[in-house]
PDB file of C-alpha atoms in Angstrom:
ATOM      1  CA  MET M   5      78.721 145.673  99.309  1.00  0.00           C
ATOM      2  CA  ALA M   6      79.320 149.415  99.679  1.00  0.00           C
ATOM      3  CA  ASP M   7      76.650 149.566 102.404  1.00  0.00           C
ATOM      4  CA  LEU M   8      77.795 146.413 104.177  1.00  0.00           C
ATOM      5  CA  LEU M   9      81.491 147.318 104.217  1.00  0.00           C
ATOM      6  CA  GLY M  10      81.017 151.038 104.922  1.00  0.00           C
ATOM      7  CA  ASP M  11      79.776 152.537 108.200  1.00  0.00           C
ATOM      8  CA  PHE M  12      78.218 149.449 109.818  1.00  0.00           C
ATOM      9  CA  SER M  13      75.969 151.551 112.076  1.00  0.00           C
ATOM     10  CA  LEU M  14      74.265 152.941 108.955  1.00  0.00           C
ATOM     11  CA  PHE M  15      73.920 149.445 107.520  1.00  0.00           C
ATOM     12  CA  GLU M  16      72.434 148.226 110.794  1.00  0.00           C
ATOM     13  CA  GLN M  17      69.856 151.027 110.818  1.00  0.00           C
ATOM     14  CA  ARG M  18      68.855 150.273 107.218  1.00  0.00           C
ATOM     15  CA  LEU M  19      68.501 146.597 108.048  1.00  0.00           C
ATOM     16  CA  ARG M  20      66.288 147.373 111.063  1.00  0.00           C
ATOM     17  CA  ASN M  21      64.133 149.734 108.955  1.00  0.00           C
ATOM     18  CA  LEU M  22      63.784 147.057 106.279  1.00  0.00           C
ATOM     19  CA  VAL M  23      62.669 144.441 108.796  1.00  0.00           C
ATOM     20  CA  ASP M  24      60.155 146.898 110.347  1.00  0.00           C
ATOM     21  CA  SER M  25      58.742 147.676 106.907  1.00  0.00           C
ATOM     22  CA  HIS M  26      58.256 144.009 106.037  1.00  0.00           C
ATOM     23  CA  LYS M  27      56.713 143.197 109.404  1.00  0.00           C
ATOM     24  CA  ARG M  28      54.125 145.942 108.862  1.00  0.00           C
ATOM     25  CA  MET M  29      53.227 144.397 105.493  1.00  0.00           C
ATOM     26  CA  PHE M  30      53.356 140.820 106.789  1.00  0.00           C
ATOM     27  CA  PRO M  31      52.437 140.812 110.530  1.00  0.00           C
ATOM     28  CA  GLU M  32      53.031 137.068 110.806  1.00  0.00           C
ATOM     29  CA  LEU M  33      56.683 137.479 109.775  1.00  0.00           C
ATOM     30  CA  GLN M  34      59.073 136.537 112.582  1.00  0.00           C
ATOM     31  CA  VAL M  35      62.620 137.948 112.436  1.00  0.00           C
ATOM     32  CA  ASN M  36      65.281 137.922 115.146  1.00  0.00           C
ATOM     33  CA  VAL M  37      66.788 141.317 114.308  1.00  0.00           C
ATOM     34  CA  GLU M  38      69.659 141.102 116.812  1.00  0.00           C
ATOM     35  CA  GLU M  39      70.690 137.736 115.386  1.00  0.00           C
ATOM     36  CA  GLU M  40      70.567 139.115 111.832  1.00  0.00           C
ATOM     37  CA  VAL M  41      72.664 142.167 112.757  1.00  0.00           C
ATOM     38  CA  SER M  42      75.270 139.943 114.415  1.00  0.00           C
ATOM     39  CA  LYS M  43      75.359 137.647 111.383  1.00  0.00           C
ATOM     40  CA  TYR M  44      75.891 140.511 108.931  1.00  0.00           C
ATOM     41  CA  LYS M  45      78.589 142.049 111.102  1.00  0.00           C
ATOM     42  CA  ASP M  46      80.444 138.729 110.937  1.00  0.00           C
ATOM     43  CA  TYR M  47      79.939 138.645 107.140  1.00  0.00           C
ATOM     44  CA  ALA M  48      81.364 142.160 106.817  1.00  0.00           C
ATOM     45  CA  GLU M  49      84.542 141.269 108.732  1.00  0.00           C
ATOM     46  CA  LYS M  50      85.126 138.136 106.675  1.00  0.00           C
ATOM     47  CA  MET M  51      84.410 139.751 103.317  1.00  0.00           C
ATOM     48  CA  GLN M  52      86.308 143.019 103.836  1.00  0.00           C
ATOM     49  CA  PRO M  53      89.663 141.719 102.510  1.00  0.00           C
ATOM     50  CA  LEU M  54      87.976 140.008  99.539  1.00  0.00           C
ATOM     51  CA  VAL M  55      86.151 143.018  98.096  1.00  0.00           C
ATOM     52  CA  ALA M  56      87.512 145.873  95.988  1.00  0.00           C
ATOM     53  CA  ASN M  57      86.225 148.662  93.767  1.00  0.00           C
ATOM     54  CA  THR M  58      86.023 146.547  90.615  1.00  0.00           C
ATOM     55  CA  LEU M  59      85.692 149.515  88.236  1.00  0.00           C
ATOM     56  CA  ALA M  60      88.927 151.069  89.518  1.00  0.00           C
ATOM     57  CA  TYR M  61      90.661 147.681  89.663  1.00  0.00           C
ATOM     58  CA  ILE M  62      89.819 146.714  86.060  1.00  0.00           C
ATOM     59  CA  HIS M  63      90.842 150.110  84.671  1.00  0.00           C
ATOM     60  CA  LYS M  64      94.118 149.924  86.583  1.00  0.00           C
ATOM     61  CA  CYS M  65      94.761 146.588  84.856  1.00  0.00           C
ATOM     62  CA  LEU M  66      93.894 148.089  81.453  1.00  0.00           C
ATOM     63  CA  LYS M  67      96.303 150.995  82.004  1.00  0.00           C
ATOM     64  CA  GLU M  68      99.009 148.453  82.848  1.00  0.00           C
ATOM     65  CA  ASN M  69      98.256 146.668  79.542  1.00  0.00           C
ATOM     66  CA  LYS M  70      97.133 143.525  81.321  1.00  0.00           C
ATOM     67  CA  LYS M  71      94.701 141.171  79.589  1.00  0.00           C
ATOM     68  CA  VAL M  72      91.159 141.191  80.953  1.00  0.00           C
ATOM     69  CA  LEU M  73      88.940 138.207  80.103  1.00  0.00           C
ATOM     70  CA  VAL M  74      85.186 138.655  80.496  1.00  0.00           C
ATOM     71  CA  GLU M  75      82.808 135.692  80.256  1.00  0.00           C
ATOM     72  CA  GLY M  76      79.102 136.080  79.510  1.00  0.00           C
ATOM     73  CA  ALA M  77      77.151 134.507  82.371  1.00  0.00           C
ATOM     74  CA  ASN M  78      74.523 132.981  80.075  1.00  0.00           C
ATOM     75  CA  ALA M  79      74.040 132.209  76.409  1.00  0.00           C
ATOM     76  CA  ALA M  80      73.610 135.268  74.166  1.00  0.00           C
ATOM     77  CA  MET M  81      70.057 134.219  73.256  1.00  0.00           C
ATOM     78  CA  LEU M  82      69.097 134.645  76.922  1.00  0.00           C
ATOM     79  CA  ASP M  83      69.917 138.370  76.698  1.00  0.00           C
ATOM     80  CA  ILE M  84      66.924 140.394  77.919  1.00  0.00           C
ATOM     81  CA  ASP M  85      67.025 142.781  74.937  1.00  0.00           C
ATOM     82  CA  PHE M  86      68.172 140.622  72.029  1.00  0.00           C
ATOM     83  CA  GLY M  87      67.342 137.084  73.175  1.00  0.00           C
ATOM     84  CA  THR M  88      64.230 134.931  72.871  1.00  0.00           C
ATOM     85  CA  TYR M  89      62.121 137.187  75.114  1.00  0.00           C
ATOM     86  CA  PRO M  90      60.296 136.398  77.397  1.00  0.00           C
ATOM     87  CA  TYR M  91      62.348 133.186  77.779  1.00  0.00           C
ATOM     88  CA  VAL M  92      65.447 135.082  78.888  1.00  0.00           C
ATOM     89  CA  THR M  93      67.486 136.125  81.902  1.00  0.00           C
ATOM     90  CA  PRO M  94      66.939 139.635  83.406  1.00  0.00           C
ATOM     91  CA  SER M  95      70.254 141.076  82.244  1.00  0.00           C
ATOM     92  CA  ASN M  96      72.489 141.700  79.251  1.00  0.00           C
ATOM     93  CA  CYS M  97      74.665 138.609  78.821  1.00  0.00           C
ATOM     94  CA  SER M  98      75.662 139.702  75.295  1.00  0.00           C
ATOM     95  CA  ILE M  99      78.637 141.968  74.530  1.00  0.00           C
ATOM     96  CA  GLY M 100      76.783 145.042  75.854  1.00  0.00           C
ATOM     97  CA  GLY M 101      77.033 143.644  79.367  1.00  0.00           C
ATOM     98  CA  VAL M 102      80.790 144.260  79.294  1.00  0.00           C
ATOM     99  CA  CYS M 103      80.102 148.000  79.156  1.00  0.00           C
ATOM    100  CA  THR M 104      76.994 148.244  81.331  1.00  0.00           C
ATOM    101  CA  GLY M 105      77.972 145.550  83.838  1.00  0.00           C
ATOM    102  CA  LEU M 106      81.660 146.274  84.327  1.00  0.00           C
ATOM    103  CA  GLY M 107      82.090 149.869  83.186  1.00  0.00           C
ATOM    104  CA  ILE M 108      84.558 148.936  80.443  1.00  0.00           C
ATOM    105  CA  ALA M 109      84.402 151.403  77.535  1.00  0.00           C
ATOM    106  CA  PRO M 110      83.820 149.954  74.029  1.00  0.00           C
ATOM    107  CA  GLN M 111      87.279 150.931  72.733  1.00  0.00           C
ATOM    108  CA  TYR M 112      88.885 148.490  75.179  1.00  0.00           C
ATOM    109  CA  ILE M 113      87.066 145.495  73.686  1.00  0.00           C
ATOM    110  CA  VAL M 114      89.603 144.003  71.292  1.00  0.00           C
ATOM    111  CA  GLU M 115      88.490 140.410  70.642  1.00  0.00           C
ATOM    112  CA  VAL M 116      85.008 138.880  70.919  1.00  0.00           C
ATOM    113  CA  TYR M 117      84.912 135.074  70.867  1.00  0.00           C
ATOM    114  CA  GLY M 118      81.605 133.332  70.295  1.00  0.00           C
ATOM    115  CA  VAL M 119      81.545 129.991  72.127  1.00  0.00           C
ATOM    116  CA  VAL M 120      79.274 127.751  70.050  1.00  0.00           C
ATOM    117  CA  LYS M 121      78.383 124.080  70.413  1.00  0.00           C
ATOM    118  CA  ALA M 122      78.523 121.977  67.245  1.00  0.00           C
ATOM    119  CA  TYR M 123      74.765 121.552  67.714  1.00  0.00           C
ATOM    120  CA  THR M 124      72.090 123.613  69.493  1.00  0.00           C
ATOM    121  CA  THR M 125      70.752 123.154  73.043  1.00  0.00           C
ATOM    122  CA  ARG M 126      68.186 124.812  75.254  1.00  0.00           C
ATOM    123  CA  VAL M 127      67.074 124.294  78.870  1.00  0.00           C
ATOM    124  CA  GLY M 128      63.391 124.691  79.702  1.00  0.00           C
ATOM    125  CA  VAL M 129      60.625 126.180  77.609  1.00  0.00           C
ATOM    126  CA  GLY M 130      60.974 128.588  74.719  1.00  0.00           C
ATOM    127  CA  PRO M 131      61.225 128.482  70.913  1.00  0.00           C
ATOM    128  CA  PHE M 132      63.601 125.941  69.400  1.00  0.00           C
ATOM    129  CA  PRO M 133      63.153 125.706  65.593  1.00  0.00           C
ATOM    130  CA  THR M 134      65.826 123.030  64.972  1.00  0.00           C
ATOM    131  CA  GLU M 135      64.931 120.802  67.956  1.00  0.00           C
ATOM    132  CA  LEU M 136      65.287 117.042  67.488  1.00  0.00           C
ATOM    133  CA  HIS M 137      63.450 114.346  69.414  1.00  0.00           C
ATOM    134  CA  ASP M 138      65.085 111.126  68.235  1.00  0.00           C
ATOM    135  CA  THR M 139      68.658 112.160  67.374  1.00  0.00           C
ATOM    136  CA  GLY M 140      68.293 114.783  70.106  1.00  0.00           C
ATOM    137  CA  LYS M 141      68.305 112.027  72.732  1.00  0.00           C
ATOM    138  CA  LEU M 142      71.598 110.738  71.334  1.00  0.00           C
ATOM    139  CA  LEU M 143      73.147 114.217  71.499  1.00  0.00           C
ATOM    140  CA  GLN M 144      71.785 114.649  75.015  1.00  0.00           C
ATOM    141  CA  SER M 145      73.322 111.363  76.158  1.00  0.00           C
ATOM    142  CA  ARG M 146      76.690 111.707  74.393  1.00  0.00           C
ATOM    143  CA  GLY M 147      77.052 115.365  75.279  1.00  0.00           C
ATOM    144  CA  GLY M 148      76.005 115.051  78.930  1.00  0.00           C
ATOM    145  CA  GLU M 149      73.375 117.698  78.274  1.00  0.00           C
ATOM    146  CA  TYR M 150      71.897 118.231  81.719  1.00  0.00           C
ATOM    147  CA  GLY M 151      71.580 121.499  83.618  1.00  0.00           C
ATOM    148  CA  VAL M 152      74.512 122.021  85.990  1.00  0.00           C
ATOM    149  CA  THR M 153      72.355 123.322  88.853  1.00  0.00           C
ATOM    150  CA  THR M 154      68.958 121.737  88.267  1.00  0.00           C
ATOM    151  CA  GLY M 155      69.979 118.535  86.488  1.00  0.00           C
ATOM    152  CA  ARG M 156      67.190 119.143  83.965  1.00  0.00           C
ATOM    153  CA  PRO M 157      67.855 117.527  80.580  1.00  0.00           C
ATOM    154  CA  ARG M 158      68.676 120.033  77.865  1.00  0.00           C
ATOM    155  CA  ARG M 159      66.716 119.972  74.633  1.00  0.00           C
ATOM    156  CA  CYS M 160      69.012 119.283  71.672  1.00  0.00           C
ATOM    157  CA  GLY M 161      68.832 119.968  67.952  1.00  0.00           C
ATOM    158  CA  TRP M 162      70.762 120.741  64.791  1.00  0.00           C
ATOM    159  CA  LEU M 163      73.001 123.786  64.595  1.00  0.00           C
ATOM    160  CA  ASP M 164      70.882 126.843  63.749  1.00  0.00           C
ATOM    161  CA  ALA M 165      72.785 129.236  61.463  1.00  0.00           C
ATOM    162  CA  VAL M 166      69.921 131.766  61.487  1.00  0.00           C
ATOM    163  CA  LEU M 167      70.101 132.043  65.267  1.00  0.00           C
ATOM    164  CA  LEU M 168      73.906 132.064  65.164  1.00  0.00           C
ATOM    165  CA  SER M 169      73.940 134.878  62.587  1.00  0.00           C
ATOM    166  CA  HIS M 170      71.594 136.885  64.829  1.00  0.00           C
ATOM    167  CA  SER M 171      73.922 136.314  67.780  1.00  0.00           C
ATOM    168  CA  ASN M 172      76.860 137.442  65.635  1.00  0.00           C
ATOM    169  CA  MET M 173      75.012 140.629  64.628  1.00  0.00           C
ATOM    170  CA  VAL M 174      74.523 141.515  68.289  1.00  0.00           C
ATOM    171  CA  ASN M 175      78.013 140.596  69.500  1.00  0.00           C
ATOM    172  CA  GLY M 176      80.302 141.153  66.504  1.00  0.00           C
ATOM    173  CA  TYR M 177      82.383 137.996  66.884  1.00  0.00           C
ATOM    174  CA  THR M 178      86.000 138.207  65.778  1.00  0.00           C
ATOM    175  CA  ALA M 179      86.307 134.413  65.978  1.00  0.00           C
ATOM    176  CA  ILE M 180      84.318 131.306  66.895  1.00  0.00           C
ATOM    177  CA  ILE M 181      85.193 128.653  69.476  1.00  0.00           C
ATOM    178  CA  LEU M 182      83.373 125.490  68.386  1.00  0.00           C
ATOM    179  CA  THR M 183      82.859 122.983  71.208  1.00  0.00           C
ATOM    180  CA  LYS M 184      81.688 119.356  71.377  1.00  0.00           C
ATOM    181  CA  LEU M 185      82.450 118.498  67.765  1.00  0.00           C
ATOM    182  CA  ASP M 186      83.197 114.947  68.952  1.00  0.00           C
ATOM    183  CA  ILE M 187      79.550 114.479  70.033  1.00  0.00           C
ATOM    184  CA  LEU M 188      78.630 114.294  66.335  1.00  0.00           C
ATOM    185  CA  ASP M 189      81.143 111.497  65.628  1.00  0.00           C
ATOM    186  CA  GLU M 190      78.507 108.732  65.394  1.00  0.00           C
ATOM    187  CA  LEU M 191      76.090 110.465  62.995  1.00  0.00           C
ATOM    188  CA  GLU M 192      75.890 109.336  59.363  1.00  0.00           C
ATOM    189  CA  GLU M 193      74.596 112.716  58.277  1.00  0.00           C
ATOM    190  CA  ILE M 194      74.410 116.114  59.908  1.00  0.00           C
ATOM    191  CA  LYS M 195      72.064 118.997  59.198  1.00  0.00           C
ATOM    192  CA  ILE M 196      72.434 122.750  59.622  1.00  0.00           C
ATOM    193  CA  GLY M 197      69.406 125.039  59.743  1.00  0.00           C
ATOM    194  CA  VAL M 198      70.053 127.827  57.227  1.00  0.00           C
ATOM    195  CA  GLY M 199      66.653 129.523  56.832  1.00  0.00           C
ATOM    196  CA  TYR M 200      63.127 129.907  58.219  1.00  0.00           C
ATOM    197  CA  LEU M 201      59.999 129.734  56.078  1.00  0.00           C
ATOM    198  CA  LYS M 202      56.546 130.869  57.226  1.00  0.00           C
ATOM    199  CA  ASN M 203      53.562 130.421  54.926  1.00  0.00           C
ATOM    200  CA  GLY M 204      56.006 129.644  52.142  1.00  0.00           C
ATOM    201  CA  GLU M 205      57.880 132.941  52.523  1.00  0.00           C
ATOM    202  CA  LYS M 206      61.400 133.266  53.848  1.00  0.00           C
ATOM    203  CA  ILE M 207      61.921 135.131  57.128  1.00  0.00           C
ATOM    204  CA  GLU M 208      65.018 137.218  56.489  1.00  0.00           C
ATOM    205  CA  HIS M 209      66.141 137.626  60.111  1.00  0.00           C
ATOM    206  CA  PHE M 210      65.618 136.001  63.489  1.00  0.00           C
ATOM    207  CA  PRO M 211      62.286 137.517  64.641  1.00  0.00           C
ATOM    208  CA  ALA M 212      61.835 139.737  67.684  1.00  0.00           C
ATOM    209  CA  ASN M 213      58.334 138.343  68.255  1.00  0.00           C
ATOM    210  CA  MET M 214      58.627 134.719  69.351  1.00  0.00           C
ATOM    211  CA  GLY M 215      55.085 134.098  68.122  1.00  0.00           C
ATOM    212  CA  GLU M 216      56.460 134.301  64.594  1.00  0.00           C
ATOM    213  CA  LEU M 217      58.424 131.106  65.242  1.00  0.00           C
ATOM    214  CA  GLU M 218      55.237 129.086  65.637  1.00  0.00           C
ATOM    215  CA  ASP M 219      54.481 126.815  62.681  1.00  0.00           C
ATOM    216  CA  ILE M 220      57.617 127.725  60.779  1.00  0.00           C
ATOM    217  CA  THR M 221      59.505 125.401  58.475  1.00  0.00           C
ATOM    218  CA  VAL M 222      63.272 125.224  58.818  1.00  0.00           C
ATOM    219  CA  GLU M 223      65.372 125.098  55.667  1.00  0.00           C
ATOM    220  CA  TYR M 224      68.281 122.656  56.080  1.00  0.00           C
ATOM    221  CA  ILE M 225      71.435 121.698  54.292  1.00  0.00           C
ATOM    222  CA  THR M 226      72.567 118.105  54.846  1.00  0.00           C
ATOM    223  CA  MET M 227      76.223 117.163  55.139  1.00  0.00           C
ATOM    224  CA  PRO M 228      77.814 113.715  55.414  1.00  0.00           C
ATOM    225  CA  GLY M 229      79.019 112.686  58.859  1.00  0.00           C
ATOM    226  CA  TRP M 230      82.523 111.356  59.446  1.00  0.00           C
ATOM    227  CA  MET M 231      81.751 108.269  61.569  1.00  0.00           C
ATOM    228  CA  GLN M 232      85.188 108.425  63.208  1.00  0.00           C
ATOM    229  CA  ASP M 233      86.414 109.296  66.677  1.00  0.00           C
ATOM    230  CA  THR M 234      87.815 112.829  66.815  1.00  0.00           C
ATOM    231  CA  ASP M 235      88.600 112.956  70.527  1.00  0.00           C
ATOM    232  CA  GLN M 236      92.278 112.167  69.955  1.00  0.00           C
ATOM    233  CA  CYS M 237      92.781 114.762  67.200  1.00  0.00           C
ATOM    234  CA  ARG M 238      95.130 117.555  68.233  1.00  0.00           C
ATOM    235  CA  THR M 239      95.597 119.467  64.973  1.00  0.00           C
ATOM    236  CA  TYR M 240      93.094 120.669  62.404  1.00  0.00           C
ATOM    237  CA  GLU M 241      94.688 118.465  59.765  1.00  0.00           C
ATOM    238  CA  GLU M 242      94.064 115.356  61.887  1.00  0.00           C
ATOM    239  CA  LEU M 243      90.285 115.885  61.764  1.00  0.00           C
ATOM    240  CA  PRO M 244      88.425 113.746  59.196  1.00  0.00           C
ATOM    241  CA  GLN M 245      87.751 115.577  55.929  1.00  0.00           C
ATOM    242  CA  ASN M 246      83.985 115.621  56.514  1.00  0.00           C
ATOM    243  CA  ALA M 247      84.502 117.149  59.963  1.00  0.00           C
ATOM    244  CA  ARG M 248      86.659 119.878  58.439  1.00  0.00           C
ATOM    245  CA  SER M 249      83.992 120.461  55.784  1.00  0.00           C
ATOM    246  CA  TYR M 250      81.387 120.891  58.528  1.00  0.00           C
ATOM    247  CA  VAL M 251      83.578 123.433  60.342  1.00  0.00           C
ATOM    248  CA  GLU M 252      84.260 125.348  57.136  1.00  0.00           C
ATOM    249  CA  LYS M 253      80.555 125.437  56.250  1.00  0.00           C
ATOM    250  CA  ILE M 254      79.810 127.095  59.602  1.00  0.00           C
ATOM    251  CA  GLU M 255      82.516 129.683  58.890  1.00  0.00           C
ATOM    252  CA  GLU M 256      81.005 130.309  55.470  1.00  0.00           C
ATOM    253  CA  LEU M 257      77.442 130.683  56.758  1.00  0.00           C
ATOM    254  CA  ILE M 258      78.228 133.289  59.414  1.00  0.00           C
ATOM    255  CA  SER M 259      81.371 134.840  57.862  1.00  0.00           C
ATOM    256  CA  VAL M 260      83.421 134.441  61.052  1.00  0.00           C
ATOM    257  CA  PRO M 261      86.671 132.426  61.275  1.00  0.00           C
ATOM    258  CA  MET M 262      87.051 129.412  63.557  1.00  0.00           C
ATOM    259  CA  LYS M 263      89.831 129.871  66.141  1.00  0.00           C
ATOM    260  CA  TRP M 264      89.492 126.824  68.401  1.00  0.00           C
ATOM    261  CA  ILE M 265      87.665 123.498  68.140  1.00  0.00           C
ATOM    262  CA  GLY M 266      86.834 121.325  71.142  1.00  0.00           C
ATOM    263  CA  VAL M 267      86.852 117.545  70.661  1.00  0.00           C
ATOM    264  CA  GLY M 268      86.646 116.337  74.268  1.00  0.00           C
ATOM    265  CA  LYS M 269      86.490 117.232  77.944  1.00  0.00           C
ATOM    266  CA  SER M 270      90.190 117.674  78.714  1.00  0.00           C
ATOM    267  CA  ARG M 271      92.211 120.850  78.226  1.00  0.00           C
ATOM    268  CA  ALA M 272      94.331 118.977  75.723  1.00  0.00           C
ATOM    269  CA  SER M 273      91.248 118.320  73.579  1.00  0.00           C
ATOM    270  CA  MET M 274      91.215 121.840  72.129  1.00  0.00           C
ATOM    271  CA  ILE M 275      92.480 122.271  68.580  1.00  0.00           C
ATOM    272  CA  THR M 276      93.940 125.671  67.659  1.00  0.00           C
ATOM    273  CA  VAL M 277      93.039 126.522  64.075  1.00  0.00           C
ATOM    274  CA  PHE M 278      94.932 129.832  63.805  1.00  0.00           C
TER     275      PHE M 278
END
């Protein structure tokens, strides 16, 4: 953006040099340079009023005591450093990305909310210890678990407290936002993965080497389902007792309080716990 919206003659020269370089490497490449220059000049004029120095802008807001909300672009377990490498995205989508991606110093980070589904999902390949194949189809159907861009069906499984605890270690959640609790409404019993066993020995932490997740056994606790619709509940007290027990067990397992609970698609379907 700095190049495009700065001295356009410099940008144009860089663009021409880039095209020349690629044409030397790939002689069959055909590029209408004049057309490209004209197109980018039009882009620059249209984008000029929409672009600002984001570092200066955000810090101006912080000095004015305005609230700044930052959303991780992907799930924390897709973080290139602390996720399920190599099945990750090439960036830090965990809390560290706030500092390295936006230039916000750590002391400005006041609250860190972990947005967690009431079950676990994953798109594409990669380790998934608590994956389900029968009940997983039900969760997939009820939860509309299909990739937004690709339409690929998401793999579904029980909530994984080991993975969630790892995510909490990396991000330091001050509270949890539990979504899609209503998707579990039809299940007679619900499981939570609470430990990994390999060759009969417990793995104390989520491993850095994904090969260690091959042939593991997941330790589960089983809780009774509630077999009631929760999509009309608007207060925590209105949730069925077994649903509340499930929420409280998650809090207990990861030692982080629950702040909001989602029980549907609408904005009104969000229960504030505290």
